[in-house]
C-alpha positions as a printed NumPy array, in Angstrom:
array([[-167.796,  -52.715,  114.302],
       [-165.817,  -55.946,  113.828],
       [-168.838,  -58.272,  113.63 ],
       [-170.589,  -56.011,  111.129],
       [-167.474,  -56.038,  108.946],
       [-166.879,  -59.764,  109.283],
       [-170.432,  -60.578,  108.237],
       [-170.472,  -58.204,  105.293],
       [-173.078,  -55.847,  106.721],
       [-171.371,  -53.005,  104.877],
       [-168.646,  -52.754,  102.28 ],
       [-165.143,  -52.05 ,  103.499],
       [-163.82 ,  -49.33 ,  101.195],
       [-160.049,  -49.023,  100.868],
       [-160.02 ,  -45.475,  102.253],
       [-161.941,  -46.615,  105.346],
       [-159.658,  -49.487,  106.304],
       [-157.361,  -47.364,  108.464],
       [-160.257,  -46.243,  110.657],
       [-161.929,  -49.659,  110.816],
       [-158.636,  -51.323,  111.77 ],
       [-158.018,  -48.753,  114.504],
       [-161.553,  -48.991,  115.84 ],
       [-161.903,  -52.777,  115.613],
       [-158.624,  -53.411,  117.442],
       [-158.504,  -50.611,  119.997],
       [-162.229,  -50.625,  120.838],
       [-161.855,  -54.194,  122.068],
       [-158.415,  -53.703,  123.612],
       [-159.866,  -50.973,  125.815],
       [-162.448,  -53.407,  127.235],
       [-159.661,  -55.24 ,  129.061],
       [-158.54 ,  -54.459,  132.634],
       [-156.622,  -51.203,  132.916],
       [-153.314,  -52.839,  133.871],
       [-153.617,  -55.295,  130.99 ],
       [-154.303,  -52.526,  128.459],
       [-151.077,  -50.771,  129.345],
       [-149.092,  -54.032,  129.539],
       [-150.074,  -54.938,  125.984],
       [-149.411,  -51.475,  124.538],
       [-146.109,  -51.172,  126.384],
       [-144.818,  -54.638,  125.477],
       [-145.715,  -54.123,  121.815],
       [-143.076,  -51.394,  121.663],
       [-139.522,  -52.705,  121.083],
       [-138.086,  -49.964,  123.324],
       [-140.485,  -50.64 ,  126.188],
       [-137.773,  -50.391,  128.85 ],
       [-138.   ,  -46.623,  128.389],
       [-141.726,  -46.62 ,  129.154],
       [-143.145,  -46.526,  132.696],
       [-144.256,  -49.952,  133.998],
       [-147.46 ,  -48.492,  135.446],
       [-149.675,  -45.582,  134.411],
       [-152.633,  -46.158,  136.738],
       [-156.323,  -46.385,  135.944],
       [-157.965,  -45.451,  132.649],
       [-159.866,  -42.223,  133.294],
       [-161.241,  -41.559,  129.81 ],
       [-160.86 ,  -42.623,  126.18 ],
       [-161.471,  -40.509,  123.075],
       [-161.519,  -41.847,  119.504],
       [-160.789,  -39.176,  116.875],
       [-161.242,  -36.252,  119.264],
       [-161.589,  -32.928,  117.481],
       [-159.014,  -30.549,  118.946],
       [-159.441,  -26.866,  118.112],
       [-156.413,  -25.361,  116.349],
       [-157.661,  -21.788,  116.036],
       [-155.1  ,  -19.213,  117.147],
       [-152.371,  -21.867,  117.395],
       [-149.521,  -20.914,  115.026],
       [-147.674,  -23.265,  112.686],
       [-150.319,  -26.026,  112.689],
       [-151.255,  -27.481,  109.295],
       [-155.03 ,  -27.455,  109.767],
       [-156.273,  -24.057,  110.903],
       [-159.618,  -25.392,  112.218],
       [-159.017,  -28.661,  114.076],
       [-156.964,  -31.839,  114.181],
       [-157.98 ,  -35.377,  115.117],
       [-155.494,  -37.782,  116.677],
       [-156.767,  -41.328,  116.263],
       [-156.947,  -42.189,  119.963],
       [-156.382,  -40.207,  123.142],
       [-156.297,  -42.195,  126.392],
       [-156.251,  -40.437,  129.739],
       [-154.597,  -42.649,  132.333],
       [-154.197,  -41.684,  135.96 ],
       [-150.495,  -40.855,  135.611],
       [-150.011,  -40.362,  131.869],
       [-151.789,  -39.15 ,  128.755],
       [-151.433,  -41.32 ,  125.659],
       [-151.781,  -40.195,  122.043],
       [-151.943,  -42.932,  119.398],
       [-151.639,  -42.045,  115.717],
       [-152.445,  -45.156,  113.673],
       [-151.753,  -45.916,  110.023],
       [-153.136,  -48.799,  108.   ],
       [-149.975,  -50.566,  106.841],
       [-146.618,  -51.421,  108.362],
       [-144.689,  -49.12 ,  106.031],
       [-143.654,  -45.473,  105.826],
       [-146.928,  -43.538,  106.276],
       [-146.325,  -41.618,  109.498],
       [-145.526,  -37.902,  109.461],
       [-143.304,  -35.994,  111.885],
       [-145.291,  -32.849,  111.093],
       [-148.515,  -34.578,  112.144],
       [-146.902,  -35.75 ,  115.397],
       [-145.649,  -32.235,  116.134],
       [-149.019,  -30.622,  115.355],
       [-150.867,  -32.979,  117.688],
       [-148.382,  -32.459,  120.513],
       [-148.52 ,  -28.675,  120.064],
       [-152.332,  -28.636,  120.231],
       [-152.314,  -31.052,  123.183],
       [-150.006,  -28.688,  125.066],
       [-152.101,  -25.625,  124.223],
       [-155.608,  -26.979,  124.794],
       [-155.592,  -30.342,  126.56 ],
       [-152.765,  -30.693,  129.051],
       [-153.026,  -29.339,  132.555],
       [-149.658,  -28.324,  133.942],
       [-150.885,  -28.821,  137.504],
       [-151.448,  -32.538,  136.81 ],
       [-147.749,  -33.024,  136.045],
       [-148.717,  -35.88 ,  133.722],
       [-146.345,  -37.514,  131.285],
       [-147.345,  -37.406,  127.61 ],
       [-146.551,  -40.654,  125.795],
       [-146.937,  -40.658,  122.008],
       [-147.24 ,  -43.854,  119.961],
       [-147.014,  -44.114,  116.186],
       [-148.923,  -47.339,  115.469],
       [-148.287,  -48.749,  111.997],
       [-146.934,  -46.776,  109.074],
       [-143.353,  -46.844,  110.344],
       [-140.137,  -47.465,  108.44 ],
       [-137.877,  -48.155,  111.43 ],
       [-138.753,  -49.252,  114.956],
       [-136.267,  -47.012,  116.742],
       [-138.031,  -44.167,  118.503],
       [-137.938,  -40.694,  116.998],
       [-137.201,  -37.57 ,  118.992],
       [-138.887,  -34.404,  117.775],
       [-138.807,  -30.839,  119.046],
       [-142.018,  -28.915,  119.662],
       [-141.708,  -25.337,  120.9  ],
       [-138.134,  -25.934,  122.085],
       [-139.029,  -29.075,  124.047],
       [-138.069,  -32.624,  123.013],
       [-140.617,  -35.442,  122.782],
       [-140.112,  -39.169,  122.257],
       [-142.227,  -40.847,  119.582],
       [-142.484,  -44.562,  120.353],
       [-143.285,  -46.893,  117.478],
       [-145.359,  -50.066,  117.223],
       [-145.986,  -52.271,  114.213],
       [-149.396,  -53.91 ,  113.904],
       [-147.595,  -57.253,  113.726],
       [-145.833,  -56.592,  117.017],
       [-149.152,  -55.8  ,  118.651],
       [-150.604,  -58.985,  117.146],
       [-147.759,  -61.133,  118.496],
       [-148.103,  -59.717,  122.017],
       [-151.868,  -60.293,  121.981],
       [-151.248,  -63.844,  120.756],
       [-148.918,  -64.472,  123.704],
       [-151.592,  -63.264,  126.127],
       [-154.202,  -65.433,  124.417],
       [-152.063,  -68.553,  124.771],
       [-151.188,  -67.74 ,  128.388],
       [-154.85 ,  -67.413,  129.325],
       [-155.808,  -70.585,  127.435],
       [-153.21 ,  -72.542,  129.424],
       [-154.517,  -71.182,  132.712],
       [-158.283,  -71.414,  132.158],
       [-158.767,  -74.456,  134.384],
       [-156.949,  -72.703,  137.223],
       [-158.361,  -69.204,  136.653],
       [-161.697,  -69.784,  134.862],
       [-162.787,  -66.16 ,  135.324],
       [-160.155,  -65.099,  132.789],
       [-162.265,  -66.578,  129.978],
       [-163.859,  -63.195,  129.264],
       [-160.41 ,  -61.75 ,  128.548],
       [-159.75 ,  -64.6  ,  126.147],
       [-162.873,  -63.774,  124.133],
       [-161.856,  -60.127,  123.85 ],
       [-158.296,  -60.972,  122.796],
       [-159.487,  -63.49 ,  120.212],
       [-161.856,  -60.9  ,  118.747],
       [-158.905,  -58.508,  118.367],
       [-156.914,  -61.201,  116.548],
       [-159.917,  -61.874,  114.292],
       [-160.161,  -58.152,  113.504],
       [-156.457,  -58.039,  112.645],
       [-156.9  ,  -61.068,  110.379],
       [-159.815,  -59.353,  108.631],
       [-157.411,  -56.52 ,  107.785],
       [-154.663,  -58.855,  106.569],
       [-152.587,  -59.56 ,  109.695],
       [-152.177,  -63.241,  110.525],
       [-150.027,  -65.018,  113.093],
       [-147.663,  -67.539,  111.492],
       [-147.482,  -71.119,  112.771],
       [-143.861,  -70.879,  113.901],
       [-144.556,  -67.727,  115.934],
       [-147.578,  -69.439,  117.509],
       [-145.57 ,  -72.51 ,  118.534],
       [-142.673,  -70.405,  119.857],
       [-145.146,  -68.401,  121.929],
       [-146.826,  -71.57 ,  123.193],
       [-143.491,  -73.025,  124.288],
       [-142.544,  -69.829,  126.11 ],
       [-145.936,  -69.602,  127.828],
       [-145.732,  -73.208,  129.026],
       [-142.26 ,  -72.608,  130.468],
       [-143.423,  -69.5  ,  132.324],
       [-146.858,  -70.627,  133.469],
       [-146.249,  -69.848,  137.159],
       [-145.309,  -66.251,  136.387],
       [-148.248,  -66.016,  134.   ],
       [-150.711,  -67.097,  136.687],
       [-149.364,  -64.397,  138.972],
       [-149.909,  -61.785,  136.241],
       [-153.426,  -62.994,  135.505],
       [-154.347,  -62.728,  139.185],
       [-153.357,  -59.05 ,  139.068],
       [-155.77 ,  -58.348,  136.196],
       [-158.808,  -59.85 ,  137.949],
       [-160.715,  -57.392,  140.177],
       [-160.574,  -58.434,  143.821],
       [-163.871,  -58.975,  145.622],
       [-164.326,  -58.006,  149.251]])
């Protein structure tokens, strides 16, 4: 997707940019090790202390899954709804609803509809899994929202595209500094850089002062960073 866009293989219409941004960024993000995927998503949220530090392995990923809404009352679309991304982790299910810009585009009604349909058709009570909902982009304030669906409260955690970009930049710099010590992490670097390129194609750029601040922090915490990188790399027996 990203390379076809970057090389002008097809025209990027304005009404397609939300989907191409979501796909270009999250397609590549989900190629990373499972622990790293969750680390990046979690740290991109300003209220990450409320999120679990570990959610286990990625079991399945669905982009724009079509969830049947027939016979489910009070849902806007009477045929189906499509959350942007649904990630099944070992210990949690993640719904991501993405919007193109970092302004007020998200809808509480859309969040509630998706959670209602998830509860009716997708969740398995015997799994006892936590549902974690992220509104990515399209937010006015970063503070989480709490909504009620069928008399149960749900947290809606919020991430700006720029926050995601800054976290990915910090990982990129950390890996660059450690390449001589952990050369096998070079494949992660290529994936992360492709994500940053995709964000830039859609108008999100890292500023010089943020880059230098991140570099300084990464240099000061290199020992801790090497420990983290070692956890991402699959162990051979």
